[in-house]
Coordinates of C-alpha atoms in Angstrom, one line a residue:
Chain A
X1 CA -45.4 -23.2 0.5
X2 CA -46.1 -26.8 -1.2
X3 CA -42.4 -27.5 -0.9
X4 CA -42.4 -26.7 3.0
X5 CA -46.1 -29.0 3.2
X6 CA -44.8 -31.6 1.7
X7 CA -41.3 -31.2 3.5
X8 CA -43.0 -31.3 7.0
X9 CA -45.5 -34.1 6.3
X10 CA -43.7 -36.4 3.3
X11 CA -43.1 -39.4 6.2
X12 CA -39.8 -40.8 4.2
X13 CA -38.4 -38.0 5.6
X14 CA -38.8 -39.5 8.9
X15 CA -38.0 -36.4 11.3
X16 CA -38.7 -38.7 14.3
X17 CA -35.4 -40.4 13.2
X18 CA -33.6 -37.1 12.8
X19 CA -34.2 -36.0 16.3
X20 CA -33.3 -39.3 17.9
X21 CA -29.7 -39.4 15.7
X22 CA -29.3 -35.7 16.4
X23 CA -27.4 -35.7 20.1
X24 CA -26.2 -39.5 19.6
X25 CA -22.9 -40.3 20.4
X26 CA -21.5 -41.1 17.2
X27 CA -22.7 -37.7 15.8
X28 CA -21.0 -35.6 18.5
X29 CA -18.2 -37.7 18.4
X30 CA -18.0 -37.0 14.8
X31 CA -18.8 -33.3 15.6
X32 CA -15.9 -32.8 17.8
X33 CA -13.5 -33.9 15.4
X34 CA -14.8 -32.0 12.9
X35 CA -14.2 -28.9 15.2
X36 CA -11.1 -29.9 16.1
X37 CA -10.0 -30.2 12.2
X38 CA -11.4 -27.2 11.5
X39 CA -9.4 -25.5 14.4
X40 CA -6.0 -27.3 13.8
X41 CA -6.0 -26.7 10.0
X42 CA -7.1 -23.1 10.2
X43 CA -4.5 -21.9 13.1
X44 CA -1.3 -24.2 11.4
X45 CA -2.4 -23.1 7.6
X46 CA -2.6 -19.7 9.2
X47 CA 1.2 -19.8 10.6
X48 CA 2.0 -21.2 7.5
X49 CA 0.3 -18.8 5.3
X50 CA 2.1 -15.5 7.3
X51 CA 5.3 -17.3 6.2
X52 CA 4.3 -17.6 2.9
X53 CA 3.1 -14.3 2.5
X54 CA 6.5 -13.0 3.7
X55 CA 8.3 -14.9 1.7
X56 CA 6.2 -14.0 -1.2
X57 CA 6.2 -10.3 -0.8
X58 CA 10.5 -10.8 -0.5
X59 CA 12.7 -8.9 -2.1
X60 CA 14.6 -11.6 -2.9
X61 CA 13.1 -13.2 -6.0
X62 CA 13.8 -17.0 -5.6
X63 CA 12.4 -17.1 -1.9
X64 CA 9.2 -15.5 -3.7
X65 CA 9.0 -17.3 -6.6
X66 CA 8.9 -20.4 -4.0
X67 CA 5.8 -19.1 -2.6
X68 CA 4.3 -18.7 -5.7
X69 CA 4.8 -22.0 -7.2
X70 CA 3.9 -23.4 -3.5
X71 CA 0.6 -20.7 -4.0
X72 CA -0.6 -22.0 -7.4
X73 CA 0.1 -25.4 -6.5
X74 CA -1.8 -25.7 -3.9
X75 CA -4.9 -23.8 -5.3
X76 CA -4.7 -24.7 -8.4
X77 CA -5.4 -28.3 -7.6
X78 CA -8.8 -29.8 -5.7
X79 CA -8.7 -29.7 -2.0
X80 CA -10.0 -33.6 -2.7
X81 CA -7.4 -34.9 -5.0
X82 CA -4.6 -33.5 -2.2
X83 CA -6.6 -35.5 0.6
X84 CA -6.5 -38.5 -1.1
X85 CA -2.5 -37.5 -2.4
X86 CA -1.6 -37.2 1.5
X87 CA -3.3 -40.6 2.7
X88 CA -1.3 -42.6 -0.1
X89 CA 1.9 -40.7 0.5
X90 CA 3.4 -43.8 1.9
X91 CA 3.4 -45.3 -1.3
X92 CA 6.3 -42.8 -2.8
X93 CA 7.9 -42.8 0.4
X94 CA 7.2 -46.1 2.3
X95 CA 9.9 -46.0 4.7
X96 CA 11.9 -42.2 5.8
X97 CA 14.6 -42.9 8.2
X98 CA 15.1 -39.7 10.6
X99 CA 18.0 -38.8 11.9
X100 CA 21.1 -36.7 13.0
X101 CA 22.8 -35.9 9.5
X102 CA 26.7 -37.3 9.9
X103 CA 26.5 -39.0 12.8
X104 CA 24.8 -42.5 11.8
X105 CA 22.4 -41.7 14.3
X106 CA 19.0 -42.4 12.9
X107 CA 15.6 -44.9 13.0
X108 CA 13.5 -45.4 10.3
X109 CA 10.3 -44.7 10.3
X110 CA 6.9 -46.3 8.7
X111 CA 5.2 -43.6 6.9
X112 CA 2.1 -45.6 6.2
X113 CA 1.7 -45.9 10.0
X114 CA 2.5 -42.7 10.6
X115 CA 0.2 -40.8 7.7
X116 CA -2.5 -42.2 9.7
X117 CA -6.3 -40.4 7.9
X118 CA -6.3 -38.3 10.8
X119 CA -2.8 -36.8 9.9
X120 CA -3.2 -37.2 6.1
X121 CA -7.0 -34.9 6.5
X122 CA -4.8 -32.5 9.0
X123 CA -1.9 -32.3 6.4
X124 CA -3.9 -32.0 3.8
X125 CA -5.9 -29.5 5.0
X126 CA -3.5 -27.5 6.6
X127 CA -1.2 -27.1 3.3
X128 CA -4.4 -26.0 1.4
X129 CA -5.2 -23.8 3.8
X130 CA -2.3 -22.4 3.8
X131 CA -2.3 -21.3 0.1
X132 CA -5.4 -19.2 0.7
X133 CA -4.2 -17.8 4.0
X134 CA -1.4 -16.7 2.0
X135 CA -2.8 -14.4 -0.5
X136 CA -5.0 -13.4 2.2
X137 CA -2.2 -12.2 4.5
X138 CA -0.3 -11.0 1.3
X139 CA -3.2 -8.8 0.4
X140 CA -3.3 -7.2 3.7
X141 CA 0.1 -6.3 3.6
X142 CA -0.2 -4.4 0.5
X143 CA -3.3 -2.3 1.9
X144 CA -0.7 -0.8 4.2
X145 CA 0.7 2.7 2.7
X146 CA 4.1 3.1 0.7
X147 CA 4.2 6.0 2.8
X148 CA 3.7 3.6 6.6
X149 CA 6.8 1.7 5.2
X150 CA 8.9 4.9 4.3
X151 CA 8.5 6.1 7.4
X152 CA 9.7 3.0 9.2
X153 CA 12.4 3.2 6.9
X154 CA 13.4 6.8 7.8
X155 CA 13.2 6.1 11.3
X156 CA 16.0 3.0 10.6
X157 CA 13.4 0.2 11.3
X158 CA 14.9 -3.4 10.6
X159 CA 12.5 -5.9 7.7
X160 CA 11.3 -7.4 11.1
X161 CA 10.6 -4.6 12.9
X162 CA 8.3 -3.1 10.1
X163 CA 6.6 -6.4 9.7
X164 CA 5.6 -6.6 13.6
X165 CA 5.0 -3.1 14.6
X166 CA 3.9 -0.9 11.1
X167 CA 2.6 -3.9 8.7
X168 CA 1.0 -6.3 10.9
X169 CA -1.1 -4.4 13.2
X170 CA -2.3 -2.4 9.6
X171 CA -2.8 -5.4 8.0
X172 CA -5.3 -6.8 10.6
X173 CA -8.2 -4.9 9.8
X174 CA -8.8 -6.6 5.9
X175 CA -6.9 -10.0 7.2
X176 CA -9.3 -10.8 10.3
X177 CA -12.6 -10.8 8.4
X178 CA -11.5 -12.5 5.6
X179 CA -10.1 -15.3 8.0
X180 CA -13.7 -15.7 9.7
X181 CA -14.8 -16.3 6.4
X182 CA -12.3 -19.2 5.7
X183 CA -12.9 -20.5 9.2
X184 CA -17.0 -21.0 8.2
X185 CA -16.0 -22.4 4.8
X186 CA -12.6 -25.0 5.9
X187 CA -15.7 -26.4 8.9
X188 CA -18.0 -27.0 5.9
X189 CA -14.7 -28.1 3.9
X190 CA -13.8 -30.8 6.7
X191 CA -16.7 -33.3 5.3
X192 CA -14.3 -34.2 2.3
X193 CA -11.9 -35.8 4.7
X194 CA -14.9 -38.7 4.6
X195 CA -13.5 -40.1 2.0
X196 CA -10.1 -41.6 3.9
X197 CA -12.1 -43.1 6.3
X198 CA -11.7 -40.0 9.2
X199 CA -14.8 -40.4 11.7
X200 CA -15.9 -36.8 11.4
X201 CA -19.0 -35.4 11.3
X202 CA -20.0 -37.0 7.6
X203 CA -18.1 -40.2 7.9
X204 CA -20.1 -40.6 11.5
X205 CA -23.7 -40.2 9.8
X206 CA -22.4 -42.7 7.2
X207 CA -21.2 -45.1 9.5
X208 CA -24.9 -45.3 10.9
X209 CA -26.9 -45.3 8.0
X210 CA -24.6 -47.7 6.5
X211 CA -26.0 -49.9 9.1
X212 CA -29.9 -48.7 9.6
X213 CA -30.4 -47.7 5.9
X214 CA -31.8 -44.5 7.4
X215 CA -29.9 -42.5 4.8
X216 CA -31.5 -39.6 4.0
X217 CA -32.4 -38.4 7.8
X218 CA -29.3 -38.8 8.9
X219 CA -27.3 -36.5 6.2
X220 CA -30.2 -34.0 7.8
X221 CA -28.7 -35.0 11.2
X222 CA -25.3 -33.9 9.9
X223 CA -26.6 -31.0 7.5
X224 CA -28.7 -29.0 10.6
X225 CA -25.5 -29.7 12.8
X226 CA -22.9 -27.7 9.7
X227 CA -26.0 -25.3 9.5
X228 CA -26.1 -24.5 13.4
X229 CA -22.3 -24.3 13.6
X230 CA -21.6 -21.7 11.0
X231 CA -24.8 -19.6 12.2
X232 CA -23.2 -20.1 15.5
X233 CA -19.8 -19.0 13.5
X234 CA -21.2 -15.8 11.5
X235 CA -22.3 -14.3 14.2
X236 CA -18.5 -13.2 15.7
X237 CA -17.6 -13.2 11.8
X238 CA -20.2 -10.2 11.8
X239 CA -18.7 -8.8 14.3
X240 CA -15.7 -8.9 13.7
X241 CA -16.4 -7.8 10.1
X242 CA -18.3 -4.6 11.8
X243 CA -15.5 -3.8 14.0
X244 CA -12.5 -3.8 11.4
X245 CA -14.4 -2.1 8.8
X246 CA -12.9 0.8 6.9
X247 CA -14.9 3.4 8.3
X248 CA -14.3 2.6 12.0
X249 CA -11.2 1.5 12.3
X250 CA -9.3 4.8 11.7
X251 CA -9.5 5.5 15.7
X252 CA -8.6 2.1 17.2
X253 CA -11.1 0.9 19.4
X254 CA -9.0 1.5 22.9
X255 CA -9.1 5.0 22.3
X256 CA -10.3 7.9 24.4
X257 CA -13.0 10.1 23.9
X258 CA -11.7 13.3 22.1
X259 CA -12.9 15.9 24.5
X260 CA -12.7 19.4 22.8
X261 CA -11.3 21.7 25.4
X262 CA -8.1 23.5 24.2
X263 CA -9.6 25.6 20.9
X264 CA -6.2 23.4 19.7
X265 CA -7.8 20.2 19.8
X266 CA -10.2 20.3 17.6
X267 CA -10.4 17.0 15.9
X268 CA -10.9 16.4 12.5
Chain B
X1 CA 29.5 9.3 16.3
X2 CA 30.1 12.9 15.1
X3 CA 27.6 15.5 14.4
X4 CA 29.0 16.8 11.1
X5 CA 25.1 17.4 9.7
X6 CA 26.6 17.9 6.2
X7 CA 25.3 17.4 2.6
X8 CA 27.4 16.7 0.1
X9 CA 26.3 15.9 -3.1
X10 CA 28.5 15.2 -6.6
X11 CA 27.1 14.5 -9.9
X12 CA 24.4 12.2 -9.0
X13 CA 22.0 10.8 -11.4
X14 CA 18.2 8.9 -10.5
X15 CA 16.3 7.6 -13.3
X16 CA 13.0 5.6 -13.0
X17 CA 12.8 3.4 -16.2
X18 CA 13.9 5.7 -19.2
X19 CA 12.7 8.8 -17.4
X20 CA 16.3 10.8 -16.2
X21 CA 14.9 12.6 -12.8
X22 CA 18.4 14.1 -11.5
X23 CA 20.8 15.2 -14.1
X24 CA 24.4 15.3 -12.4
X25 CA 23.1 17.6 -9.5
X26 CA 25.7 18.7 -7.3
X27 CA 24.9 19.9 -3.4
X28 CA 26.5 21.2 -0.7
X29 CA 25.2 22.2 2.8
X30 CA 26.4 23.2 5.5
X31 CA 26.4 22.6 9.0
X32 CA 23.0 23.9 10.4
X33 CA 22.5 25.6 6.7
X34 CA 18.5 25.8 6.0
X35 CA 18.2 25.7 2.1
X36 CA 15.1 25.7 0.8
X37 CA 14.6 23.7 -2.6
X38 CA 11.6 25.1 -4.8
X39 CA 10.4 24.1 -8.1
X40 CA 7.5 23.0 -10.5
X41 CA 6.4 19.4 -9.9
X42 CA 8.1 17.1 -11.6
X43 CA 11.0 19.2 -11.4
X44 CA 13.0 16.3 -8.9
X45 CA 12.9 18.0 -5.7
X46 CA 11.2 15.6 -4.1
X47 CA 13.5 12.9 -5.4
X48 CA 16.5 14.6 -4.4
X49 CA 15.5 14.9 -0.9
X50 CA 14.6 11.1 -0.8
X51 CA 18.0 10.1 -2.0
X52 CA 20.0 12.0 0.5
X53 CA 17.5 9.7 2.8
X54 CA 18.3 6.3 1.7
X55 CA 14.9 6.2 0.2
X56 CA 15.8 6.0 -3.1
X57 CA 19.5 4.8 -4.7
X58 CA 21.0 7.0 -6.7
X59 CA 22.1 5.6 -10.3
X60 CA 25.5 7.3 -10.4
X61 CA 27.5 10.0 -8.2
X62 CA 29.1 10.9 -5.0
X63 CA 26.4 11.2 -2.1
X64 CA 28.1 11.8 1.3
X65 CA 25.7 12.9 4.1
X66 CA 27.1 13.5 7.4
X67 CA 30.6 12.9 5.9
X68 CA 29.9 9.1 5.0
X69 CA 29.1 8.1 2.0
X70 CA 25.5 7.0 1.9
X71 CA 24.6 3.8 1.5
X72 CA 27.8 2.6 0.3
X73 CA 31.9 2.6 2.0
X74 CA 34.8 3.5 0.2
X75 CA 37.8 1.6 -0.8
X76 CA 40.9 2.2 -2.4
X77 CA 40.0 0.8 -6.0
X78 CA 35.9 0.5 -5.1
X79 CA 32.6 1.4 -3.4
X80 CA 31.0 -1.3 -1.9
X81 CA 27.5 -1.1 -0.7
X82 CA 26.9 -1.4 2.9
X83 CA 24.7 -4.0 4.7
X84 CA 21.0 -3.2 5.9
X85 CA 22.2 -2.7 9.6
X86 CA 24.5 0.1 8.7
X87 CA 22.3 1.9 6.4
X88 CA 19.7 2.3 8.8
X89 CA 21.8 3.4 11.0
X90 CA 22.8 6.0 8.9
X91 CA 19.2 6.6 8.3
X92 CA 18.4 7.2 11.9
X93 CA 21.2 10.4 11.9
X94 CA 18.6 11.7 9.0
X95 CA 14.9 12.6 10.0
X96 CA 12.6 12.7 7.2
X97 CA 8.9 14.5 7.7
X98 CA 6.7 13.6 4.9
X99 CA 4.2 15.5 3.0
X100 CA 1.3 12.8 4.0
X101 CA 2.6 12.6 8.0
X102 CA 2.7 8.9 8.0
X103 CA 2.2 9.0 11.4
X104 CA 2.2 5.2 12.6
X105 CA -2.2 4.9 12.8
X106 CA -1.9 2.1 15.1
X107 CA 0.0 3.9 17.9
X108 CA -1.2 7.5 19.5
X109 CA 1.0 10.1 19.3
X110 CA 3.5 9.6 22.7
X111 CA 4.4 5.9 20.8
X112 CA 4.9 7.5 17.4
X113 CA 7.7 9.5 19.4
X114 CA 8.6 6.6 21.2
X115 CA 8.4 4.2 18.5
X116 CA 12.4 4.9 17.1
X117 CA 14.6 5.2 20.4
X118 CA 12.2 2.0 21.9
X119 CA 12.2 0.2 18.6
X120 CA 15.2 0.9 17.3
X121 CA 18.1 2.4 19.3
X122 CA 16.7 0.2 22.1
X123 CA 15.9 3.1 24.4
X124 CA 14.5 2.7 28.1
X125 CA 10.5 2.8 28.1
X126 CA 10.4 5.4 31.4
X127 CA 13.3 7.5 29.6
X128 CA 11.9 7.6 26.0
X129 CA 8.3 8.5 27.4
X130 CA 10.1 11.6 29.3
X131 CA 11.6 12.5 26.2
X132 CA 8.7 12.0 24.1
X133 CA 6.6 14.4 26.4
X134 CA 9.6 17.0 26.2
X135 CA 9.4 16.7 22.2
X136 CA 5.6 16.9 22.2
X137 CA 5.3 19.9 24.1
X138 CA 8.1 21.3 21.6
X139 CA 5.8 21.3 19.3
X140 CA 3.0 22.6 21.1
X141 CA 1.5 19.8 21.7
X142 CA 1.5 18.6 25.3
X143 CA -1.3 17.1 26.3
X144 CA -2.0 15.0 23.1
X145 CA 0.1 12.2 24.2
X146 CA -2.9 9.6 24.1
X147 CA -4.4 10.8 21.1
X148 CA -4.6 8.8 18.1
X149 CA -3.6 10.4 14.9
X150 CA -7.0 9.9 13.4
X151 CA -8.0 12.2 16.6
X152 CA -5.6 15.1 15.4
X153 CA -5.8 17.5 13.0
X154 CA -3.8 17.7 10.1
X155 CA -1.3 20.1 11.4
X156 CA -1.3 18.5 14.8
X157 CA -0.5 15.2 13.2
X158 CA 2.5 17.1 11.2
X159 CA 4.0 18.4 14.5
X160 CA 4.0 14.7 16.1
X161 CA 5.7 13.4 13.3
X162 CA 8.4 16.2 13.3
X163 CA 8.5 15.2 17.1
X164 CA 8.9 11.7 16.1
X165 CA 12.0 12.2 13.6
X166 CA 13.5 14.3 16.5
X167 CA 13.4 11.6 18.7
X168 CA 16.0 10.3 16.9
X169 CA 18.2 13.1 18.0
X170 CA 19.0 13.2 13.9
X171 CA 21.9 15.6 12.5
X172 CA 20.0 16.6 9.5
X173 CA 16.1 17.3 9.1
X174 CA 14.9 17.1 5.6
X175 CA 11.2 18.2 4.8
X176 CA 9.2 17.0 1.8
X177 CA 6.3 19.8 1.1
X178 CA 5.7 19.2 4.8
X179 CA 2.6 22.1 4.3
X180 CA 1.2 20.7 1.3
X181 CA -1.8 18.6 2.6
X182 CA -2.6 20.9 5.3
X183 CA -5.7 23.1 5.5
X184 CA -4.5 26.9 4.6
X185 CA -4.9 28.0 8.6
X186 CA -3.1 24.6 9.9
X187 CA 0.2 25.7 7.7
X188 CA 1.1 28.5 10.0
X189 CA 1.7 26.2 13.2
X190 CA 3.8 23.6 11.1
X191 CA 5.7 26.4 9.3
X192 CA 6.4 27.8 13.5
X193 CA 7.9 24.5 15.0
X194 CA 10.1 24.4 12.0
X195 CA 11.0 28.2 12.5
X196 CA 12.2 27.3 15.8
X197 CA 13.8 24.2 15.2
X198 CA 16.4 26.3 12.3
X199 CA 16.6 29.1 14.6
X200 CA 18.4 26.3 17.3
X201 CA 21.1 25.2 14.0
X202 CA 19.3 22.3 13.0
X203 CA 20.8 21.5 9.2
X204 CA 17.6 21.5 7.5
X205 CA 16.7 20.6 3.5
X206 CA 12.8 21.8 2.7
X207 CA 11.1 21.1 -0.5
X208 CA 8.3 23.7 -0.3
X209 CA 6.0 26.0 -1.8
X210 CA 5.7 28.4 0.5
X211 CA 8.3 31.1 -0.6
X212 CA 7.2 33.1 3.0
X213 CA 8.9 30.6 4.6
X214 CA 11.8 30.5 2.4
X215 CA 12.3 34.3 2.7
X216 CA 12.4 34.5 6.2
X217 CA 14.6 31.4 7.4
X218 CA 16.1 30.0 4.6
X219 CA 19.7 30.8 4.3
X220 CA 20.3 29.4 0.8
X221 CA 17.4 28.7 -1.9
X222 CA 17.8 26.1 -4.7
X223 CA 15.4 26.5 -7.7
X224 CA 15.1 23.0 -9.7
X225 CA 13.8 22.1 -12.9
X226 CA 13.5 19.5 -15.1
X227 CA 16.2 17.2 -12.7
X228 CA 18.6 20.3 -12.9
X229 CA 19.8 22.7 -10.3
X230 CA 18.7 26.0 -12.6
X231 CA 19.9 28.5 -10.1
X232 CA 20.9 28.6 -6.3
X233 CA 21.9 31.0 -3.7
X234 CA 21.1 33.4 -1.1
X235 CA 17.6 33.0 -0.5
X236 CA 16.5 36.4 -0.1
X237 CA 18.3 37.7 -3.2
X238 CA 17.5 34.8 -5.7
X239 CA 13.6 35.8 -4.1
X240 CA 14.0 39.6 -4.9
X241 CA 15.9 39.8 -8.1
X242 CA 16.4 35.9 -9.9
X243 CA 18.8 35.8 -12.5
X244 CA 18.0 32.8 -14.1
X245 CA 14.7 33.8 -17.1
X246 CA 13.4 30.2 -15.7
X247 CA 13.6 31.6 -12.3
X248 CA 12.0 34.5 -12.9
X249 CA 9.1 33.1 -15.2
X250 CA 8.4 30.4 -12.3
X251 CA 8.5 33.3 -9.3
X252 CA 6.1 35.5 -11.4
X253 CA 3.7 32.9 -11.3
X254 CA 3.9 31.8 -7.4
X255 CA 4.5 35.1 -5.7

């Protein structure tokens, strides 16, 4: 109670400041491109991470060894120290030439203009992302039966065949929480990108107090806008939690009624 | 392709790690044969039936299942193994019904029957629906098309998935314990559809405990233990008066 007194009335809190900052321009500026980070990491580190966890759940053990080394890498190391690794990228590669391989055909290309911090936060987060999505996928895959796969196996099912149409659609119902879940944390995990100078939603509150000295209300300003977004985000995360759970998704959700009329179908 | 729906089976050995499961067993069935294949657990029935399947490789041997060789093709001076493509092909002359169903849980039961001609073969939607419906009422289960198999019962879901090996118009059926995880009443309706589908010369290999069955369709009767072939033949007679002590000791105890 004394914290939330003196929280509502200390006056270097200045709330009037807070509510002015909340809906400027810089903020939702910086709010849209945090959304759009969040979005662009998440859905590439996802494509990336179903290749991984393909790869690492291969048959073939050099192609999964590669996935593991890529898995361990990546999570084995701050999310930070990659950011920053991306952005100066240019400085073990300054200049890549592209081109068509034995034809002479080719232009070289100046990585420190093209890792722009836009591209270095995406890269960065994308590949991190990635690792996670990977073991998240992977684990998925191996909640699906021996005894789904034997049977796609019996039936002469190619590896690609199984994947799409017996392990996929099994996989979803432990894969699609867990994803929500990385989708609320990699929109709070976005603010790290500050530090190369990306205008998201951070970087924006720092760019005006920089300038007004109103530091403390506007990390509120930016704090109460990450609060509202992933209360805005659990609640499909809920949902979707609720509607893959164990316990209801033995009948998939487009299925009829059972009506009992034939003394046969009685349903377990 | 020919319908030879033959077993063959020479010396063949399976070991997992330093445990020997099938000690040189040798196998022959013929064409629309039903041989039943009985034994304590752990005795390598069910291992058998999943090498003449693909499932498992065997170590050493001659395996030859509709007159190929399985898994592998013959040369003058070698075997050589064959690529995935073909093996599944030879895989899809075999239908395999599992003790657990397996029934895909993400399709209902008309796309479990669909689910090898579409997916595999590359069947016509319209045709592989007709014959899906055909198969399900085979089984006594028209109707159930649109059900789920979390919506059937045990012994329902057992018939779709006999259905769904049938779709691939297979030469040889083999059955692993296909009655074990079904409710005492549900066993009956399982053990019928399999009834009719010998009495129409399907070659068919069951690994089963129910020596009912085995008495009143099975033509030949294998009794297994410890990875060996202890005593086969007519199944009626091996049933009535086993000559085998093994035989007779594990019979006392399940009749």
């Amino acid at each position: 109670m004394g914290i939330l007194f003196s929280v509502s009335t200390n006056p270097n809190f200045k709330w009037h400041v807070v509510a002015r900052y909340f809906t400027h321009e810089t903020i939702i500026r910086g709010l849209m491109l945090t959304i759009f980070l969040t979005v662009a990491s998440m859905v590439f580190g996802t494509l990336l991470g179903l290749v991984l966890a393909i790869m690492r759940s291969s048959s073939t053990k050099p192609i999964a060894a590669t996935a593991g080394v890529y898995i361990n890498l990546f999570r084995g190391t701050p999310v930070l120290v990659q950011l920053i690794f991306w952005f100066n990228v240019a400085a073990l590669y300054p200049n890549l030439s592209i081109g068509i391989p034995f034809t002479g055909i080719s232009t070289a290309v100046d990585v420190n203009a093209l890792i722009a911090p836009i591209t270095a936060a995406l890269i960065g987060l994308t590949l991190n992302e990635a690792a996670y999505m990977a073991e998240i996928i992977r684990g998925g895959f191996a909640a699906v039966g021996k005894g789904q796969i034997e049977a796609a196996d019996s039936l002469g099912m190619s590896g690609a065949m199984k994947m799409r149409k017996v392990i996929i659609p099994q996989a979803m119902p432990s894969i699609i929480p867990a994803t929500g879940n990385q989708v609320i944390g990699m929109f709070k995990e976005t603010s790290l990108v500050s530090v190369l100078g990306v205008a998201e939603l951070l970087q924006s509150a720092q760019l005006i107090y920089a300038r007004t000295y109103e530091t403390i209300p506007l990390l509120i300003v930016a704090s109460l806008w990450y609060l509202v977004m992933t209360l805005l985000l659990s609640y499909p995360q809920a949902q979707l939690e609720k509607k893959y759970s164990r316990a209801t998704s033995l009948i998939p959700r487009k299925a009829k009624k059972v009506v009992l009329t034939a003394p046969e179908g009685i349903a377990r | 392709m020919n319908t030879d729906g033959t077993i063959h089976a020479r010396a063949i050995r399976k070991s997992f790690g330093p445990k020997l499961v099938l000690k040189d067993v040798d196998l022959d069935i013929a064409s629309g044969e039903v041989c039943c294949i009985i034994g304590p657990s752990g005795s390598g029935k069910s291992t058998l039936l999943r090498c003449i399947n693909g499932l498992e490789t065997v170590d050493s041997g001659v395996l030859k299942v509709n007159g190929e060789n399985l898994g592998y093709y013959e040369t003058e001076t070698a075997y050589h193994r064959l690529n995935k493509k073909k093996i599944a092909e030879q895989r899809t002359r075999i239908g395999m019904v599992f003790q657990q169903f397996n029934l895909f849980p993400n399709m209902t039961a008309q796309e479990n029957v669909m689910a090898g001609p579409v997916l595999v073969k590359g069947a016509e939607k319209g045709a592989a629906a007709r014959q899906a419906h055909e198969l399900l009422a085979s089984v006594g289960l028209s109707g159930f098309g649109d059900y789920y198999p979390a919506q059937l019962s045990g012994g329902q879901q057992q018939r779709v998935a006999v259905a769904r090996s049938l779709a691939m118009d297979p030469e040889i059926m083999l059955f692993d314990e296909p009655t074990s995880a079904l409710d005492p009443e549900k066993v009956g309706e399982v053990l019928a559809v399999m009834k009719d589908l010998a009495r129409k010369g399907m070659t068919m290999v069951v690994v089963t405990h129910e020596m009912g069955f085995a008495r009143e369709v099975a033509d030949s009767l294998i009794f297994m233990d410890d990875g060996c072939i202890v005593e086969r033949g007519d199944a009626r007679e091996i049933l009535r008066s086993p000559k085998e002590r093994r035989t007779q000791s594990f019979l006392e105890k399940v009749l």
